[in-house]
Amino acid sequence: MSNLSDFISSFEENYGKLVESVEIFEETRASIIAKRGSYIEIAEILRDEYGFVIPIAGGAIDYPEENRMEMNYYLDSPDSDFIVIYRVHLARDDLVLPTMTTVWEAMSFHERETKEMFGIDFEGHENMVALLLPPDWKGGYPLRKDFKGEGVE
Amino acid sequence: MPEPKIESEIMRISWGPQHPMSGQTRILLDTDGEKVHKIIADIGYTHRGIEKVLENRTLIGGIIPIERMNMVDSSNIGIGYVTACDKTYGLEVPERAQWIRSLICEMGRINSHLYAFGLQAEATAYFPAVFLWTTIDREVLLDLFEELTGARWSYNHFLPGGVFKDFPEGFEAKILEAVQYLRRRFKDYWNAMIENPMFEMRCDNVAILEPKDAIRLGATGPVLRGSGIPIDMRKEEPYAAYNSLDWEVITEDACDIMARTKVRFHEIGQSLNMMEQIAKEIPEGETRARFSPFSRAPEGEHITRVENSRGEMSIHMWTDGTTNPYRVKIMPPSLRNMYVFERLAELSEIVVADIPVVVNSIDPWYLDSDR
């Protein structure tokens, strides 16, 4: 589906109840916030029905004041002129998600990176070892907001 | 990365990070005789935490560290970040500045592809001379960069709302001269590499990546286009002056190493055409929008996607109303292509001797995948 507003209306009509919200930002980005229960199911629908077969990346963002984190998956399709950001909200004391590598295999590296940088666990990931940090790293999770990056010994 | 378990009757070869051809990474090859069963890439040797560094800088202060992500192609990294800053501040970039931005990006692309050829020629082990040729020819571009931006590496020439400086006097003529020289040289490269039967033997039908696998594994840039899929961010989401320039997306259908090399060759041709067009047709006008460099960035989130010489580089920037970004997520092309490289041994038969050629065919840049 190449047109963003067509995609949004079709998606909302068919699967609007299975997600928290669907919105457009920046004209060519669709942001879909998933519900935990239908998380993988909607991902498979995005891939098979709407053709979002190209995994661009995955990454998280930390909001300590709201006590939550957000995991984002960036998806592209060969014949659309927009991308989808598929998001899920996590409480900061319950950082466990089912892995997305069952849907998009290439999210493997991005989930490994998110695990070491934010401490989000991806259940069912086949090879969850550190990607960028050294194997003996004990300094915590560098991209969390409470990790002080500079000027700290 | 902790040492992965080895299966029985398999020999593991650890290649890099000190090997001259490997770059700053370690690649584990599980082999059975000459055949490679499995490739495991152990990246992260050059991780510097650039995403965290950017959170502690002002938006404009981030331009300097982010260009360190890729030394041969820093302009195409900088453009992604600066375009995200433009969107955040809501700046309208003047036409002339957009054309100068495109010029610097295309020069960076040629520079980077030339470096990739040099390494590719070196990896096949037949033509180390080509590496010296490309090194000499890159000087032509580096001199142009030096005259325009004052630097040969890490130009930092882009600013939110425009570029740092306009062309020096008589610069257009120098661009045309360089274009003419490089066009002549490319005939030599074509004959020495693509038309050479020895190079063909090393590159034809090696490391096949079918289009469906390229998409599934998230390949990008010349690797994706070498599998026949015409995706290029300069066409998908035009930035700088790419809407006004005449050029086309290059694809090759052979899906092998030769196809990826040819894509880079033809892309240089397109980049030279663009350089020529910019030198001849660049519009007059301002080169910078009015903007206070230390102003607070309005709250919001923005995504920019640009085409690096290695593929799509995207930046997702969140701002929260202070002078610094709240978070910058960088999606580098080499990380995506490294995953493809890990899977290549499962898709077609690769022997140990081919590994340097295969890894250079995806043109990884570890500073960029590690950030």
PDB file of N, CA and C in Angstrom, chain A residues 25-26 28-29 53-64 70 72 74 76 78 80-81 83 85 87 105-106 108-110 112-113 117-118 129-135 142-145 147-150, chain B residues 1-2 41-45 47 51-53 55-57 87 215-219 224 229 231 233 236-237 301-305 312 314 316 318 325-327 329 331 335-336 338-339 342-343 369-371:
ATOM      1  N   PHE A  25       3.021  11.235  11.928  1.00  0.00           N
ATOM      2  CA  PHE A  25       3.808  12.422  12.232  1.00  0.00           C
ATOM      3  C   PHE A  25       4.775  12.693  11.102  1.00  0.00           C
ATOM      4  N   GLU A  26       5.156  13.933  10.954  1.00  0.00           N
ATOM      5  CA  GLU A  26       6.119  14.341   9.916  1.00  0.00           C
ATOM      6  C   GLU A  26       5.702  13.987   8.498  1.00  0.00           C
ATOM      7  N   THR A  28       5.335  11.603   6.545  1.00  0.00           N
ATOM      8  CA  THR A  28       5.611  10.300   5.933  1.00  0.00           C
ATOM      9  C   THR A  28       5.962   9.224   6.962  1.00  0.00           C
ATOM     10  N   ARG A  29       5.511   9.391   8.179  1.00  0.00           N
ATOM     11  CA  ARG A  29       5.786   8.375   9.198  1.00  0.00           C
ATOM     12  C   ARG A  29       4.473   7.972   9.860  1.00  0.00           C
ATOM     13  N   VAL A  53       8.257  -5.536   4.801  1.00  0.00           N
ATOM     14  CA  VAL A  53       9.182  -6.663   4.897  1.00  0.00           C
ATOM     15  C   VAL A  53      10.619  -6.221   5.161  1.00  0.00           C
ATOM     16  N   ILE A  54      10.904  -4.911   5.041  1.00  0.00           N
ATOM     17  CA  ILE A  54      12.287  -4.458   5.218  1.00  0.00           C
ATOM     18  C   ILE A  54      12.487  -3.963   6.644  1.00  0.00           C
ATOM     19  N   PRO A  55      13.291  -4.668   7.440  1.00  0.00           N
ATOM     20  CA  PRO A  55      13.576  -4.183   8.784  1.00  0.00           C
ATOM     21  C   PRO A  55      14.693  -3.137   8.726  1.00  0.00           C
ATOM     22  N   ILE A  56      14.412  -1.902   9.128  1.00  0.00           N
ATOM     23  CA  ILE A  56      15.453  -0.873   9.105  1.00  0.00           C
ATOM     24  C   ILE A  56      16.285  -0.970  10.370  1.00  0.00           C
ATOM     25  N   ALA A  57      15.624  -0.914  11.517  1.00  0.00           N
ATOM     26  CA  ALA A  57      16.374  -0.964  12.774  1.00  0.00           C
ATOM     27  C   ALA A  57      15.407  -1.133  13.931  1.00  0.00           C
ATOM     28  N   GLY A  58      15.950  -1.288  15.114  1.00  0.00           N
ATOM     29  CA  GLY A  58      15.158  -1.295  16.338  1.00  0.00           C
ATOM     30  C   GLY A  58      15.953  -0.584  17.411  1.00  0.00           C
ATOM     31  N   GLY A  59      15.253   0.085  18.306  1.00  0.00           N
ATOM     32  CA  GLY A  59      15.980   0.790  19.366  1.00  0.00           C
ATOM     33  C   GLY A  59      15.011   1.280  20.415  1.00  0.00           C
ATOM     34  N   ALA A  60      15.546   1.643  21.580  1.00  0.00           N
ATOM     35  CA  ALA A  60      14.667   2.027  22.682  1.00  0.00           C
ATOM     36  C   ALA A  60      14.941   3.461  23.108  1.00  0.00           C
ATOM     37  N   ILE A  61      14.045   3.978  23.954  1.00  0.00           N
ATOM     38  CA  ILE A  61      14.251   5.288  24.568  1.00  0.00           C
ATOM     39  C   ILE A  61      13.744   5.190  26.003  1.00  0.00           C
ATOM     40  N   ASP A  62      14.425   5.876  26.908  1.00  0.00           N
ATOM     41  CA  ASP A  62      14.160   5.756  28.339  1.00  0.00           C
ATOM     42  C   ASP A  62      13.488   7.030  28.860  1.00  0.00           C
ATOM     43  N   TYR A  63      12.366   6.871  29.597  1.00  0.00           N
ATOM     44  CA  TYR A  63      11.714   8.007  30.259  1.00  0.00           C
ATOM     45  C   TYR A  63      11.645   7.727  31.754  1.00  0.00           C
ATOM     46  N   PRO A  64      12.708   7.987  32.518  1.00  0.00           N
ATOM     47  CA  PRO A  64      12.690   7.609  33.942  1.00  0.00           C
ATOM     48  C   PRO A  64      11.629   8.356  34.740  1.00  0.00           C
ATOM     49  N   GLU A  70      10.406   2.756  25.942  1.00  0.00           N
ATOM     50  CA  GLU A  70       9.648   2.519  24.719  1.00  0.00           C
ATOM     51  C   GLU A  70      10.568   1.797  23.752  1.00  0.00           C
ATOM     52  N   ASN A  72      11.150   0.722  19.909  1.00  0.00           N
ATOM     53  CA  ASN A  72      10.701   1.102  18.562  1.00  0.00           C
ATOM     54  C   ASN A  72      11.284   0.159  17.518  1.00  0.00           C
ATOM     55  N   TYR A  74      11.625   0.053  13.339  1.00  0.00           N
ATOM     56  CA  TYR A  74      11.461   0.889  12.143  1.00  0.00           C
ATOM     57  C   TYR A  74      11.331  -0.033  10.940  1.00  0.00           C
ATOM     58  N   ASP A  76      10.138  -0.707   6.746  1.00  0.00           N
ATOM     59  CA  ASP A  76       9.953  -0.118   5.424  1.00  0.00           C
ATOM     60  C   ASP A  76       9.362  -1.175   4.510  1.00  0.00           C
ATOM     61  N   PRO A  78       8.984  -2.162   0.160  1.00  0.00           N
ATOM     62  CA  PRO A  78       9.561  -1.785  -1.136  1.00  0.00           C
ATOM     63  C   PRO A  78       8.667  -0.869  -1.944  1.00  0.00           C
ATOM     64  N   SER A  80       6.157   1.389  -0.693  1.00  0.00           N
ATOM     65  CA  SER A  80       5.468   2.483  -0.016  1.00  0.00           C
ATOM     66  C   SER A  80       6.382   3.703   0.030  1.00  0.00           C
ATOM     67  N   ASP A  81       5.775   4.898   0.181  1.00  0.00           N
ATOM     68  CA  ASP A  81       6.617   6.086   0.295  1.00  0.00           C
ATOM     69  C   ASP A  81       6.641   6.590   1.741  1.00  0.00           C
ATOM     70  N   ILE A  83       7.364   5.169   6.146  1.00  0.00           N
ATOM     71  CA  ILE A  83       7.821   4.068   6.992  1.00  0.00           C
ATOM     72  C   ILE A  83       6.908   3.953   8.206  1.00  0.00           C
ATOM     73  N   ILE A  85       6.748   3.151  12.310  1.00  0.00           N
ATOM     74  CA  ILE A  85       7.463   2.969  13.565  1.00  0.00           C
ATOM     75  C   ILE A  85       6.519   2.212  14.492  1.00  0.00           C
ATOM     76  N   ARG A  87       5.753   0.609  17.909  1.00  0.00           N
ATOM     77  CA  ARG A  87       6.262   0.873  19.253  1.00  0.00           C
ATOM     78  C   ARG A  87       5.543   0.045  20.295  1.00  0.00           C
ATOM     79  N   GLU A 105      13.811 -11.449  10.990  1.00  0.00           N
ATOM     80  CA  GLU A 105      15.040 -12.088  11.444  1.00  0.00           C
ATOM     81  C   GLU A 105      16.162 -11.077  11.687  1.00  0.00           C
ATOM     82  N   ALA A 106      16.214 -10.054  10.830  1.00  0.00           N
ATOM     83  CA  ALA A 106      17.330  -9.114  10.890  1.00  0.00           C
ATOM     84  C   ALA A 106      17.262  -8.165  12.081  1.00  0.00           C
ATOM     85  N   SER A 108      17.749  -9.119  14.873  1.00  0.00           N
ATOM     86  CA  SER A 108      18.636  -9.784  15.835  1.00  0.00           C
ATOM     87  C   SER A 108      19.711  -8.847  16.406  1.00  0.00           C
ATOM     88  N   PHE A 109      20.485  -8.208  15.522  1.00  0.00           N
ATOM     89  CA  PHE A 109      21.562  -7.319  15.993  1.00  0.00           C
ATOM     90  C   PHE A 109      20.994  -6.171  16.827  1.00  0.00           C
ATOM     91  N   HIS A 110      19.854  -5.627  16.384  1.00  0.00           N
ATOM     92  CA  HIS A 110      19.305  -4.457  17.061  1.00  0.00           C
ATOM     93  C   HIS A 110      18.798  -4.828  18.453  1.00  0.00           C
ATOM     94  N   ARG A 112      20.032  -7.303  20.279  1.00  0.00           N
ATOM     95  CA  ARG A 112      21.226  -7.534  21.108  1.00  0.00           C
ATOM     96  C   ARG A 112      21.771  -6.204  21.612  1.00  0.00           C
ATOM     97  N   GLU A 113      21.761  -5.215  20.728  1.00  0.00           N
ATOM     98  CA  GLU A 113      22.262  -3.899  21.133  1.00  0.00           C
ATOM     99  C   GLU A 113      21.357  -3.270  22.198  1.00  0.00           C
ATOM    100  N   MET A 117      22.344  -2.029  25.999  1.00  0.00           N
ATOM    101  CA  MET A 117      22.316  -0.582  26.223  1.00  0.00           C
ATOM    102  C   MET A 117      21.197  -0.156  27.170  1.00  0.00           C
ATOM    103  N   PHE A 118      20.081  -0.909  27.195  1.00  0.00           N
ATOM    104  CA  PHE A 118      18.929  -0.510  28.014  1.00  0.00           C
ATOM    105  C   PHE A 118      18.507  -1.567  29.035  1.00  0.00           C
ATOM    106  N   VAL A 129      23.838 -12.387  23.104  1.00  0.00           N
ATOM    107  CA  VAL A 129      25.121 -12.021  23.704  1.00  0.00           C
ATOM    108  C   VAL A 129      25.405 -10.574  23.342  1.00  0.00           C
ATOM    109  N   ALA A 130      26.347  -9.969  24.087  1.00  0.00           N
ATOM    110  CA  ALA A 130      26.651  -8.559  23.866  1.00  0.00           C
ATOM    111  C   ALA A 130      27.102  -8.327  22.436  1.00  0.00           C
ATOM    112  N   LEU A 131      26.681  -7.205  21.858  1.00  0.00           N
ATOM    113  CA  LEU A 131      27.062  -6.903  20.473  1.00  0.00           C
ATOM    114  C   LEU A 131      28.228  -5.919  20.431  1.00  0.00           C
ATOM    115  N   LEU A 132      28.089  -4.800  21.124  1.00  0.00           N
ATOM    116  CA  LEU A 132      29.095  -3.748  21.017  1.00  0.00           C
ATOM    117  C   LEU A 132      29.987  -3.643  22.256  1.00  0.00           C
ATOM    118  N   LEU A 133      29.419  -3.877  23.436  1.00  0.00           N
ATOM    119  CA  LEU A 133      30.200  -3.695  24.663  1.00  0.00           C
ATOM    120  C   LEU A 133      31.121  -4.903  24.889  1.00  0.00           C
ATOM    121  N   PRO A 134      32.221  -4.697  25.620  1.00  0.00           N
ATOM    122  CA  PRO A 134      33.132  -5.813  25.869  1.00  0.00           C
ATOM    123  C   PRO A 134      32.465  -6.878  26.754  1.00  0.00           C
ATOM    124  N   PRO A 135      32.900  -8.155  26.647  1.00  0.00           N
ATOM    125  CA  PRO A 135      32.226  -9.223  27.394  1.00  0.00           C
ATOM    126  C   PRO A 135      32.322  -9.047  28.915  1.00  0.00           C
ATOM    127  N   PRO A 142      24.418   1.758  29.390  1.00  0.00           N
ATOM    128  CA  PRO A 142      24.914   3.093  29.032  1.00  0.00           C
ATOM    129  C   PRO A 142      23.881   4.064  28.486  1.00  0.00           C
ATOM    130  N   LEU A 143      22.855   3.590  27.793  1.00  0.00           N
ATOM    131  CA  LEU A 143      21.954   4.565  27.175  1.00  0.00           C
ATOM    132  C   LEU A 143      20.744   4.893  28.038  1.00  0.00           C
ATOM    133  N   ARG A 144      20.684   4.318  29.256  1.00  0.00           N
ATOM    134  CA  ARG A 144      19.630   4.750  30.173  1.00  0.00           C
ATOM    135  C   ARG A 144      19.940   6.160  30.653  1.00  0.00           C
ATOM    136  N   LYS A 145      18.886   6.883  31.023  1.00  0.00           N
ATOM    137  CA  LYS A 145      19.076   8.288  31.381  1.00  0.00           C
ATOM    138  C   LYS A 145      19.831   8.443  32.701  1.00  0.00           C
ATOM    139  N   PHE A 147      22.391   6.787  33.597  1.00  0.00           N
ATOM    140  CA  PHE A 147      23.812   6.505  33.385  1.00  0.00           C
ATOM    141  C   PHE A 147      24.483   7.805  32.982  1.00  0.00           C
ATOM    142  N   LYS A 148      25.454   8.238  33.787  1.00  0.00           N
ATOM    143  CA  LYS A 148      26.116   9.497  33.467  1.00  0.00           C
ATOM    144  C   LYS A 148      27.266   9.222  32.500  1.00  0.00           C
ATOM    145  N   GLY A 149      27.183   9.799  31.325  1.00  0.00           N
ATOM    146  CA  GLY A 149      28.164   9.479  30.292  1.00  0.00           C
ATOM    147  C   GLY A 149      29.435  10.261  30.383  1.00  0.00           C
ATOM    148  N   GLU A 150      29.353  11.481  30.822  1.00  0.00           N
ATOM    149  CA  GLU A 150      30.534  12.332  30.721  1.00  0.00           C
ATOM    150  C   GLU A 150      30.875  12.976  32.054  1.00  0.00           C
TER     151      GLU A 150
ATOM    152  N   MET B   1      32.350  -9.863  22.758  1.00  0.00           N
ATOM    153  CA  MET B   1      31.466 -11.034  22.625  1.00  0.00           C
ATOM    154  C   MET B   1      32.141 -12.246  23.247  1.00  0.00           C
ATOM    155  N   PRO B   2      31.445 -13.000  24.108  1.00  0.00           N
ATOM    156  CA  PRO B   2      32.043 -14.231  24.633  1.00  0.00           C
ATOM    157  C   PRO B   2      32.197 -15.265  23.531  1.00  0.00           C
ATOM    158  N   ALA B  41      30.196 -12.573  13.174  1.00  0.00           N
ATOM    159  CA  ALA B  41      30.901 -11.290  13.207  1.00  0.00           C
ATOM    160  C   ALA B  41      30.929 -10.776  14.632  1.00  0.00           C
ATOM    161  N   ASP B  42      32.114 -10.462  15.113  1.00  0.00           N
ATOM    162  CA  ASP B  42      32.257  -9.920  16.456  1.00  0.00           C
ATOM    163  C   ASP B  42      32.642  -8.446  16.313  1.00  0.00           C
ATOM    164  N   ILE B  43      31.628  -7.578  16.286  1.00  0.00           N
ATOM    165  CA  ILE B  43      31.905  -6.158  16.104  1.00  0.00           C
ATOM    166  C   ILE B  43      31.947  -5.456  17.463  1.00  0.00           C
ATOM    167  N   GLY B  44      32.217  -4.193  17.477  1.00  0.00           N
ATOM    168  CA  GLY B  44      32.209  -3.445  18.728  1.00  0.00           C
ATOM    169  C   GLY B  44      33.578  -2.983  19.170  1.00  0.00           C
ATOM    170  N   TYR B  45      34.621  -3.282  18.378  1.00  0.00           N
ATOM    171  CA  TYR B  45      35.972  -2.876  18.779  1.00  0.00           C
ATOM    172  C   TYR B  45      36.174  -1.366  18.742  1.00  0.00           C
ATOM    173  N   HIS B  47      33.576   0.867  19.435  1.00  0.00           N
ATOM    174  CA  HIS B  47      32.391   1.512  20.013  1.00  0.00           C
ATOM    175  C   HIS B  47      32.821   2.693  20.892  1.00  0.00           C
ATOM    176  N   GLU B  51      25.983   7.902  20.501  1.00  0.00           N
ATOM    177  CA  GLU B  51      24.600   8.290  20.819  1.00  0.00           C
ATOM    178  C   GLU B  51      24.534   8.960  22.189  1.00  0.00           C
ATOM    179  N   LYS B  52      25.311   8.445  23.144  1.00  0.00           N
ATOM    180  CA  LYS B  52      25.327   9.041  24.485  1.00  0.00           C
ATOM    181  C   LYS B  52      26.031  10.399  24.461  1.00  0.00           C
ATOM    182  N   VAL B  53      27.119  10.470  23.690  1.00  0.00           N
ATOM    183  CA  VAL B  53      27.860  11.734  23.579  1.00  0.00           C
ATOM    184  C   VAL B  53      26.933  12.838  23.058  1.00  0.00           C
ATOM    185  N   GLU B  55      23.771  13.159  23.434  1.00  0.00           N
ATOM    186  CA  GLU B  55      22.817  13.624  24.448  1.00  0.00           C
ATOM    187  C   GLU B  55      23.437  14.694  25.337  1.00  0.00           C
ATOM    188  N   ASN B  56      24.762  14.679  25.458  1.00  0.00           N
ATOM    189  CA  ASN B  56      25.436  15.630  26.332  1.00  0.00           C
ATOM    190  C   ASN B  56      25.966  16.850  25.592  1.00  0.00           C
ATOM    191  N   ARG B  57      25.609  17.009  24.317  1.00  0.00           N
ATOM    192  CA  ARG B  57      26.051  18.152  23.523  1.00  0.00           C
ATOM    193  C   ARG B  57      24.824  18.982  23.124  1.00  0.00           C
ATOM    194  N   LYS B  87      14.910  20.166  10.602  1.00  0.00           N
ATOM    195  CA  LYS B  87      13.504  19.842  10.855  1.00  0.00           C
ATOM    196  C   LYS B  87      13.123  20.229  12.267  1.00  0.00           C
ATOM    197  N   ILE B 215      16.090  -8.464   0.919  1.00  0.00           N
ATOM    198  CA  ILE B 215      15.042  -7.726   1.620  1.00  0.00           C
ATOM    199  C   ILE B 215      14.835  -8.289   3.014  1.00  0.00           C
ATOM    200  N   ARG B 216      14.758  -9.622   3.102  1.00  0.00           N
ATOM    201  CA  ARG B 216      14.477 -10.271   4.386  1.00  0.00           C
ATOM    202  C   ARG B 216      15.579  -9.975   5.407  1.00  0.00           C
ATOM    203  N   LEU B 217      16.833  -9.942   4.931  1.00  0.00           N
ATOM    204  CA  LEU B 217      17.945  -9.745   5.855  1.00  0.00           C
ATOM    205  C   LEU B 217      18.253  -8.273   6.097  1.00  0.00           C
ATOM    206  N   GLY B 218      17.514  -7.399   5.448  1.00  0.00           N
ATOM    207  CA  GLY B 218      17.681  -5.974   5.702  1.00  0.00           C
ATOM    208  C   GLY B 218      18.887  -5.356   5.034  1.00  0.00           C
ATOM    209  N   ALA B 219      19.295  -5.882   3.869  1.00  0.00           N
ATOM    210  CA  ALA B 219      20.438  -5.294   3.165  1.00  0.00           C
ATOM    211  C   ALA B 219      20.105  -3.876   2.721  1.00  0.00           C
ATOM    212  N   LEU B 224      21.983  -3.980  -1.661  1.00  0.00           N
ATOM    213  CA  LEU B 224      20.579  -4.167  -2.042  1.00  0.00           C
ATOM    214  C   LEU B 224      20.389  -3.908  -3.538  1.00  0.00           C
ATOM    215  N   ILE B 229      17.226  -4.389  -6.561  1.00  0.00           N
ATOM    216  CA  ILE B 229      16.105  -3.672  -5.948  1.00  0.00           C
ATOM    217  C   ILE B 229      16.405  -2.174  -5.909  1.00  0.00           C
ATOM    218  N   ILE B 231      16.141   0.751  -4.464  1.00  0.00           N
ATOM    219  CA  ILE B 231      15.805   1.595  -3.324  1.00  0.00           C
ATOM    220  C   ILE B 231      16.984   2.507  -3.027  1.00  0.00           C
ATOM    221  N   MET B 233      17.608   6.355  -0.956  1.00  0.00           N
ATOM    222  CA  MET B 233      16.935   7.395  -0.180  1.00  0.00           C
ATOM    223  C   MET B 233      16.900   8.726  -0.909  1.00  0.00           C
ATOM    224  N   GLU B 236      13.746   8.142  -2.707  1.00  0.00           N
ATOM    225  CA  GLU B 236      12.596   7.846  -1.828  1.00  0.00           C
ATOM    226  C   GLU B 236      12.173   9.075  -1.036  1.00  0.00           C
ATOM    227  N   GLU B 237      13.153   9.715  -0.406  1.00  0.00           N
ATOM    228  CA  GLU B 237      12.844  10.881   0.412  1.00  0.00           C
ATOM    229  C   GLU B 237      13.871  11.964   0.089  1.00  0.00           C
ATOM    230  N   GLU B 301       9.734  15.012  17.818  1.00  0.00           N
ATOM    231  CA  GLU B 301      10.603  13.951  17.310  1.00  0.00           C
ATOM    232  C   GLU B 301      10.625  13.984  15.800  1.00  0.00           C
ATOM    233  N   HIS B 302      11.793  13.707  15.233  1.00  0.00           N
ATOM    234  CA  HIS B 302      11.972  13.799  13.787  1.00  0.00           C
ATOM    235  C   HIS B 302      12.834  12.651  13.305  1.00  0.00           C
ATOM    236  N   ILE B 303      12.497  12.143  12.126  1.00  0.00           N
ATOM    237  CA  ILE B 303      13.307  11.093  11.528  1.00  0.00           C
ATOM    238  C   ILE B 303      13.806  11.585  10.181  1.00  0.00           C
ATOM    239  N   THR B 304      15.113  11.460   9.938  1.00  0.00           N
ATOM    240  CA  THR B 304      15.614  11.743   8.592  1.00  0.00           C
ATOM    241  C   THR B 304      16.261  10.489   8.059  1.00  0.00           C
ATOM    242  N   ARG B 305      16.127  10.309   6.766  1.00  0.00           N
ATOM    243  CA  ARG B 305      16.752   9.163   6.111  1.00  0.00           C
ATOM    244  C   ARG B 305      17.584   9.697   4.963  1.00  0.00           C
ATOM    245  N   GLU B 312      21.371   3.139   3.471  1.00  0.00           N
ATOM    246  CA  GLU B 312      20.500   4.088   4.159  1.00  0.00           C
ATOM    247  C   GLU B 312      21.026   4.366   5.563  1.00  0.00           C
ATOM    248  N   SER B 314      19.687   6.405   8.854  1.00  0.00           N
ATOM    249  CA  SER B 314      18.576   7.170   9.384  1.00  0.00           C
ATOM    250  C   SER B 314      18.919   7.676  10.772  1.00  0.00           C
ATOM    251  N   HIS B 316      16.875   9.182  14.214  1.00  0.00           N
ATOM    252  CA  HIS B 316      15.633   9.502  14.910  1.00  0.00           C
ATOM    253  C   HIS B 316      16.016  10.393  16.084  1.00  0.00           C
ATOM    254  N   TRP B 318      14.889  12.863  19.227  1.00  0.00           N
ATOM    255  CA  TRP B 318      13.850  13.350  20.131  1.00  0.00           C
ATOM    256  C   TRP B 318      14.397  14.607  20.811  1.00  0.00           C
ATOM    257  N   PRO B 325      19.674  17.452  22.466  1.00  0.00           N
ATOM    258  CA  PRO B 325      18.667  16.453  22.107  1.00  0.00           C
ATOM    259  C   PRO B 325      18.410  15.520  23.291  1.00  0.00           C
ATOM    260  N   TYR B 326      17.174  15.017  23.416  1.00  0.00           N
ATOM    261  CA  TYR B 326      16.868  14.076  24.512  1.00  0.00           C
ATOM    262  C   TYR B 326      17.475  12.713  24.198  1.00  0.00           C
ATOM    263  N   ARG B 327      17.333  12.296  22.939  1.00  0.00           N
ATOM    264  CA  ARG B 327      17.987  11.062  22.497  1.00  0.00           C
ATOM    265  C   ARG B 327      18.152  11.131  20.996  1.00  0.00           C
ATOM    266  N   LYS B 329      18.812   8.387  18.000  1.00  0.00           N
ATOM    267  CA  LYS B 329      19.013   6.996  17.595  1.00  0.00           C
ATOM    268  C   LYS B 329      19.591   6.997  16.194  1.00  0.00           C
ATOM    269  N   MET B 331      20.766   4.884  12.924  1.00  0.00           N
ATOM    270  CA  MET B 331      20.598   3.567  12.295  1.00  0.00           C
ATOM    271  C   MET B 331      21.605   3.452  11.157  1.00  0.00           C
ATOM    272  N   LEU B 335      25.798  -1.747   9.961  1.00  0.00           N
ATOM    273  CA  LEU B 335      25.267  -2.735  10.897  1.00  0.00           C
ATOM    274  C   LEU B 335      24.296  -3.670  10.174  1.00  0.00           C
ATOM    275  N   ARG B 336      23.466  -3.091   9.318  1.00  0.00           N
ATOM    276  CA  ARG B 336      22.518  -3.908   8.556  1.00  0.00           C
ATOM    277  C   ARG B 336      23.259  -4.838   7.605  1.00  0.00           C
ATOM    278  N   MET B 338      26.294  -5.913   7.858  1.00  0.00           N
ATOM    279  CA  MET B 338      27.070  -6.915   8.589  1.00  0.00           C
ATOM    280  C   MET B 338      26.211  -8.126   8.900  1.00  0.00           C
ATOM    281  N   TYR B 339      24.928  -7.901   9.179  1.00  0.00           N
ATOM    282  CA  TYR B 339      24.042  -9.029   9.443  1.00  0.00           C
ATOM    283  C   TYR B 339      23.889  -9.875   8.175  1.00  0.00           C
ATOM    284  N   GLU B 342      26.904 -12.060   7.803  1.00  0.00           N
ATOM    285  CA  GLU B 342      26.869 -13.238   8.683  1.00  0.00           C
ATOM    286  C   GLU B 342      26.071 -14.371   8.061  1.00  0.00           C
ATOM    287  N   ARG B 343      25.027 -14.027   7.311  1.00  0.00           N
ATOM    288  CA  ARG B 343      24.137 -15.044   6.758  1.00  0.00           C
ATOM    289  C   ARG B 343      24.574 -15.551   5.389  1.00  0.00           C
ATOM    290  N   SER B 369      29.277   0.977  12.038  1.00  0.00           N
ATOM    291  CA  SER B 369      28.395  -0.017  12.657  1.00  0.00           C
ATOM    292  C   SER B 369      28.525  -0.003  14.179  1.00  0.00           C
ATOM    293  N   ASP B 370      29.699   0.353  14.707  1.00  0.00           N
ATOM    294  CA  ASP B 370      29.891   0.338  16.168  1.00  0.00           C
ATOM    295  C   ASP B 370      29.458   1.641  16.828  1.00  0.00           C
ATOM    296  N   ARG B 371      29.539   2.721  16.122  1.00  0.00           N
ATOM    297  CA  ARG B 371      29.221   4.057  16.624  1.00  0.00           C
ATOM    298  C   ARG B 371      30.055   4.428  17.836  1.00  0.00           C
TER     299      ARG B 371
END
